[in-house]
Coordinates of C-alpha atoms and ligand atoms in Angstrom, one line a residue:
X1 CA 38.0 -38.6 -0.6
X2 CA 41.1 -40.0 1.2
X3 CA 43.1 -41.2 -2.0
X4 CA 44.7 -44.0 0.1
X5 CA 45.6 -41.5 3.0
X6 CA 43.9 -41.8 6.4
X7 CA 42.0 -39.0 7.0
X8 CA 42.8 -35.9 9.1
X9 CA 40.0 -34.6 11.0
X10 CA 41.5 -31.7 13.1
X11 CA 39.7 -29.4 15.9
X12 CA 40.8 -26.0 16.0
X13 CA 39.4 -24.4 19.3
X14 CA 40.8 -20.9 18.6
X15 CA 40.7 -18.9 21.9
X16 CA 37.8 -21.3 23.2
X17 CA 37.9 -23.4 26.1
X18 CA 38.0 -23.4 30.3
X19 CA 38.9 -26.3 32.2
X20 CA 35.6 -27.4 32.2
X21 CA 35.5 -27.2 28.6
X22 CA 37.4 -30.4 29.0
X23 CA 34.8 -32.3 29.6
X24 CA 34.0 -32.1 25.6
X25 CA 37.6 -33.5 24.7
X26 CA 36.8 -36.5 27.1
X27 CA 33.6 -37.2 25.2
X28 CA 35.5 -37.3 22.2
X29 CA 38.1 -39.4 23.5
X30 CA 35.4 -41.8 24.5
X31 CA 34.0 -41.6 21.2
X32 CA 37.0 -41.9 19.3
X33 CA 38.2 -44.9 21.3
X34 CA 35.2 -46.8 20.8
X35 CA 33.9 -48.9 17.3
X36 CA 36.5 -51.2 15.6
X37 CA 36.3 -50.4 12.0
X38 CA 39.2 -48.1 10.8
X39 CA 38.7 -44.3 11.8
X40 CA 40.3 -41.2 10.6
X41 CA 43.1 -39.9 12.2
X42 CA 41.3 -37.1 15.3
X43 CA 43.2 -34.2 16.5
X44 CA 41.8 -31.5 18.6
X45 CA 43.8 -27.9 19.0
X46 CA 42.4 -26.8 22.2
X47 CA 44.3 -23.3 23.4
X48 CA 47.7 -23.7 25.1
X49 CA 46.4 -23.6 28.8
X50 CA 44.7 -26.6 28.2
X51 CA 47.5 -28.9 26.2
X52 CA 48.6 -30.7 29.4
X53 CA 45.2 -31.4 31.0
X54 CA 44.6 -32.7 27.1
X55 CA 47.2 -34.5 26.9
X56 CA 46.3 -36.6 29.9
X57 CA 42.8 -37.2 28.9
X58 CA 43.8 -38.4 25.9
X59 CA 46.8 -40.6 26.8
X60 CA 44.8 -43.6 26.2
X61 CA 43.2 -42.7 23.2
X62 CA 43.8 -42.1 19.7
X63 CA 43.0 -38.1 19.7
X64 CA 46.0 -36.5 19.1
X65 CA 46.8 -33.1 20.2
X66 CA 47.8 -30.1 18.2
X67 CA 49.1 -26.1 18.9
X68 CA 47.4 -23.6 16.8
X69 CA 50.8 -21.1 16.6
X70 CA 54.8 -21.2 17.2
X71 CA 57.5 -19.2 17.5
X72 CA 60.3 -19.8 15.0
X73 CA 62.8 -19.9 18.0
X74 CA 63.2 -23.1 20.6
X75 CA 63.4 -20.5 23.6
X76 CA 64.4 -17.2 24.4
X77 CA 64.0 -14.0 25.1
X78 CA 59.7 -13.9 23.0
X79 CA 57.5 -12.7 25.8
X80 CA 54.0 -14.4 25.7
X81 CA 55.1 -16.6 22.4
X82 CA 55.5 -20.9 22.8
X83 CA 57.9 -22.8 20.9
X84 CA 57.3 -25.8 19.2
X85 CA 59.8 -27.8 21.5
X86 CA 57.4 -26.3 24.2
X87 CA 54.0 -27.8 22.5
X88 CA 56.1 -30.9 21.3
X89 CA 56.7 -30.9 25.7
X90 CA 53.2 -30.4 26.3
X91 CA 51.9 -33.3 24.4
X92 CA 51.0 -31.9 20.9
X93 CA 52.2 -33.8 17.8
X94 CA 50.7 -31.3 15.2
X95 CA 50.9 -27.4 15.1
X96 CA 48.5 -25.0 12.9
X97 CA 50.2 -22.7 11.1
X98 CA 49.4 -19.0 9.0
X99 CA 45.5 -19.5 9.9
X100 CA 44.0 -16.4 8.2
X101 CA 43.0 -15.0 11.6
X102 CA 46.6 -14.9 13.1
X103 CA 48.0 -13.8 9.4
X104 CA 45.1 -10.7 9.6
X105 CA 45.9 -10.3 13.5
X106 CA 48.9 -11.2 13.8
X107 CA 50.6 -9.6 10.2
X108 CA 52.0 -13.4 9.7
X109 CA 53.3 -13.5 6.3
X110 CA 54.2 -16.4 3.9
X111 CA 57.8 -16.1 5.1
X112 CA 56.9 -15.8 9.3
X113 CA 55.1 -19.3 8.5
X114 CA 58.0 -21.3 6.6
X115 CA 59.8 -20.2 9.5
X116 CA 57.8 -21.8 11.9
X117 CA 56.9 -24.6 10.1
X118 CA 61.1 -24.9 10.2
X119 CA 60.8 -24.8 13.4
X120 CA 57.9 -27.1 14.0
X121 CA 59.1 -29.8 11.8
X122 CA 62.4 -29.4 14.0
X123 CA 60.3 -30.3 17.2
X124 CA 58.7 -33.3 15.7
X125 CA 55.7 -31.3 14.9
X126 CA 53.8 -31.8 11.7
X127 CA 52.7 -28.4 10.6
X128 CA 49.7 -27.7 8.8
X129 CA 49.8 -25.2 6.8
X130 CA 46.4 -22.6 6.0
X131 CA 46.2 -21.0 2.8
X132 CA 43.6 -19.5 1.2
X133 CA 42.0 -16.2 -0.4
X134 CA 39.4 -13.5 1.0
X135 CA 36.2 -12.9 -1.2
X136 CA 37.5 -10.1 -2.8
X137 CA 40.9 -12.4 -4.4
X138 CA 38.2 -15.1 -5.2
X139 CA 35.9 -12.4 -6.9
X140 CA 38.6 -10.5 -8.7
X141 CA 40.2 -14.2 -10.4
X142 CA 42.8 -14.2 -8.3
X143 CA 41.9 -17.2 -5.6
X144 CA 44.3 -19.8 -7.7
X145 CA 47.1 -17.1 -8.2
X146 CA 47.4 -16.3 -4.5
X147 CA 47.1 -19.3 -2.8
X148 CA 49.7 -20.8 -5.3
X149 CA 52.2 -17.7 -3.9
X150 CA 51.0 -18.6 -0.9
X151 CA 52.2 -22.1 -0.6
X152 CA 55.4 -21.1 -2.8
X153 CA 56.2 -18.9 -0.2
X154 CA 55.1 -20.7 3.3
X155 CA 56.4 -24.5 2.9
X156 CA 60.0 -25.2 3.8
X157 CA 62.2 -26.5 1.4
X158 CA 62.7 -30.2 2.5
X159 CA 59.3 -30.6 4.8
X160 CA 59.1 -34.8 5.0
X161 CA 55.7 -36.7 4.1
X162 CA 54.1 -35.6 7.3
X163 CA 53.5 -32.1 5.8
X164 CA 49.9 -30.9 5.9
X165 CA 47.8 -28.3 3.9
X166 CA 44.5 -26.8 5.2
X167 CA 42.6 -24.6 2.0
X168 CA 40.8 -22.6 4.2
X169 CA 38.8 -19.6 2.2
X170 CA 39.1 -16.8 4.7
X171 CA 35.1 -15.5 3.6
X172 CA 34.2 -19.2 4.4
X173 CA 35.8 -19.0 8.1
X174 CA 33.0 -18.6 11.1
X175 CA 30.7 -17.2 8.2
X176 CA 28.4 -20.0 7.2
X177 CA 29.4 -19.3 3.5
X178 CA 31.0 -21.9 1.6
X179 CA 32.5 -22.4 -1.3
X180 CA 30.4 -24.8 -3.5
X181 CA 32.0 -28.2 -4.3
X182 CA 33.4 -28.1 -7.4
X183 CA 35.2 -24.5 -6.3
X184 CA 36.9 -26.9 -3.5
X185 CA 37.4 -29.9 -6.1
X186 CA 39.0 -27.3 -8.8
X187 CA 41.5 -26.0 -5.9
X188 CA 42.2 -28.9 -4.1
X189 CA 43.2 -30.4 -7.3
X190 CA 45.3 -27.0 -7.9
X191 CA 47.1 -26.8 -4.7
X192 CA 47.6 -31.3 -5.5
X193 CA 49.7 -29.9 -9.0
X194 CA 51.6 -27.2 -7.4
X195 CA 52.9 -29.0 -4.1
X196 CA 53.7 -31.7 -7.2
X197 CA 55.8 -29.6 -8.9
X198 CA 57.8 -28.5 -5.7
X199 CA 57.9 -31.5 -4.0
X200 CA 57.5 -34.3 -6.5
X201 CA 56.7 -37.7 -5.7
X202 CA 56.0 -36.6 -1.9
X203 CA 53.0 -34.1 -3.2
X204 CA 50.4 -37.8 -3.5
X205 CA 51.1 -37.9 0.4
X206 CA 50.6 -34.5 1.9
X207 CA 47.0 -34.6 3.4
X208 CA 45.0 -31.6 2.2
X209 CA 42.3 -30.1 4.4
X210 CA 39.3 -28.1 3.2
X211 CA 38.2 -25.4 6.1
X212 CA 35.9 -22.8 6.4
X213 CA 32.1 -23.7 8.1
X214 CA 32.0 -27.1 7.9
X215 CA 29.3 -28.4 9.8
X216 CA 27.6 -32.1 10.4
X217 CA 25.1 -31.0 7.9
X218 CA 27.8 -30.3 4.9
X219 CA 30.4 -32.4 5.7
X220 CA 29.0 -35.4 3.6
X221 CA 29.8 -32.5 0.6
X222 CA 33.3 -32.1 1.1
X223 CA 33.9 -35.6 2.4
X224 CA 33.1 -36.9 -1.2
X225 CA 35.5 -34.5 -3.0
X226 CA 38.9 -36.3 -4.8
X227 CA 41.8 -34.8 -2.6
X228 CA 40.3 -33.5 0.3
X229 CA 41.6 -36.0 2.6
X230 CA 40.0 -34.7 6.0
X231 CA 38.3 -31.3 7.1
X232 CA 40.3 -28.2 10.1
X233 CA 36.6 -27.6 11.5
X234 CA 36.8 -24.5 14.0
X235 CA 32.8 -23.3 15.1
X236 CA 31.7 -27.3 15.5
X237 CA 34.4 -29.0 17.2
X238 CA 33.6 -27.4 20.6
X239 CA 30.6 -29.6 20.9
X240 CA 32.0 -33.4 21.1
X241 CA 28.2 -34.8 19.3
X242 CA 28.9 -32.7 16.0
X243 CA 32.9 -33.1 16.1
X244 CA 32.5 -36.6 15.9
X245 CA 29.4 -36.6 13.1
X246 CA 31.7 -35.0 11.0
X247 CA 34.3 -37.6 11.9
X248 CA 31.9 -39.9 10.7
X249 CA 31.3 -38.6 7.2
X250 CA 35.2 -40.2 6.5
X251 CA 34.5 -43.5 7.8
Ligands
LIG301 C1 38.9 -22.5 11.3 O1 39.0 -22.1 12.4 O2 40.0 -22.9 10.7 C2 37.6 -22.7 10.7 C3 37.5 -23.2 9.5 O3 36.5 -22.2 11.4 P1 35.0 -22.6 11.2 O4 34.9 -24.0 11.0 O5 34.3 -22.1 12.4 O6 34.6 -21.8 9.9

């Protein structure tokens, strides 16, 4: 439920998508452009070779465009790495940040990701932050326990309203699995009491994103939960039709 925050519905394409991949983007342009009533807030994170071309398409529209990594510096000597200044440059406003696949691929820690969400919030970028526990954490107890070090250890110090949090259970991710509802109500309304206890006031307007396999056919599920204010949807939002039925579900 959105708790008086719009929405975030955010596309992460992984290391998906060809020029002519594009063509999905302008559907849901199209899409998202179209219908008066009040729409959630769409952002698609298509891979880096494809920000500019994005960024055109969706000049006139309200899609928004996001990075799905950063490096902590603005430039340098980082062969192969982006900066946030660079994806700010590009046309992204949002950057992903600690997914589970780049902290098991990439040995991102807690600290790496405060770090670049330093350095994304100095670009201009809002970062959204992914925490969240494998199956063994959840079946050993320890699902609340880590993801509370998790965000201890991974949001800066001062990060501004525009801060976002994904809870992305890594077992859920490209699985089909899911946690059941009140599993995502229970942490949702964990990860609400610890941001309020490091941020205060602020905490009531951080958006917090449930990931991990959601489809058009479960969204309505999550949609309905008290502080899940929007979905990071990998697997479905390649294909424009079931990206934007699962915008749908937070009209
Ligand atoms: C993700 O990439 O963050 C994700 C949740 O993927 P999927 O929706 O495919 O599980």
């Amino acid at each position: 439920m959105t708790d008086g925050l719009v929405p975030l519905i955010a596309g992460n394409w992984k290391m998906n998508g060809l020029r002519r991949d594009l063509d999905e983007l302008r559907a849901i342009a199209r899409a998202a452009g179209a219908g008066a009533g009040p729409r959630p807030e769409i952002l698609i994170c298509p891979p880096a070779t494809l920000l500019m071309a994005a960024a055109e398409i969706c000049a006139d529209s309200p899609v928004r465009l996001g990075g799905q990594d950063c490096h902590s510096e603005a430039n340098g000597m980082h062969t192969g790495d982006l900066s946030a200044e660079m994806l700010a440059d590009a046309g992204a406003a949002y950057v992903i940040l600690g997914h589970s696949e780049r902290r098991a691929e990439h040995g991102e820690t807690s600290e790496t990701v405060r770090i670049k969400a330093h350095a994304a919030l100095r670009a201009g970028l809002t970062p959204i932050i992914c925490v969240g526990e494998t199956r063994a954490e959840r079946d050993a107890g320890e699902a609340s326990s880590l993801v509370a070090a998790q965000l201890k250890a991974s949001i800066p110090p001062h990060p501004g309203p525009a801060l976002v949090v994904a809870y992305e259970p890594v077992w859920a991710i490209g699985t089909g699995h899911t946690p059941t509802p009140t599993e995502v109500a229970e942490m949702h309304a964990f990860i609400r009491a610890e941001l309020a206890a490091d941020l205060g006031d602020r905490a009531a307007r951080v958006r917090l994103l449930y990931g991990g396999s959601v489809r058009p056919e479960n969204v309505t599920e999550w949609a309905a939960i008290d502080n899940v204010n929007g979905v990071l949807v990998g697997g479905a939002s390649l294909k424009s039709a079931d990206f934007m039925q699962i915008v749908s579900a937070f009209e």
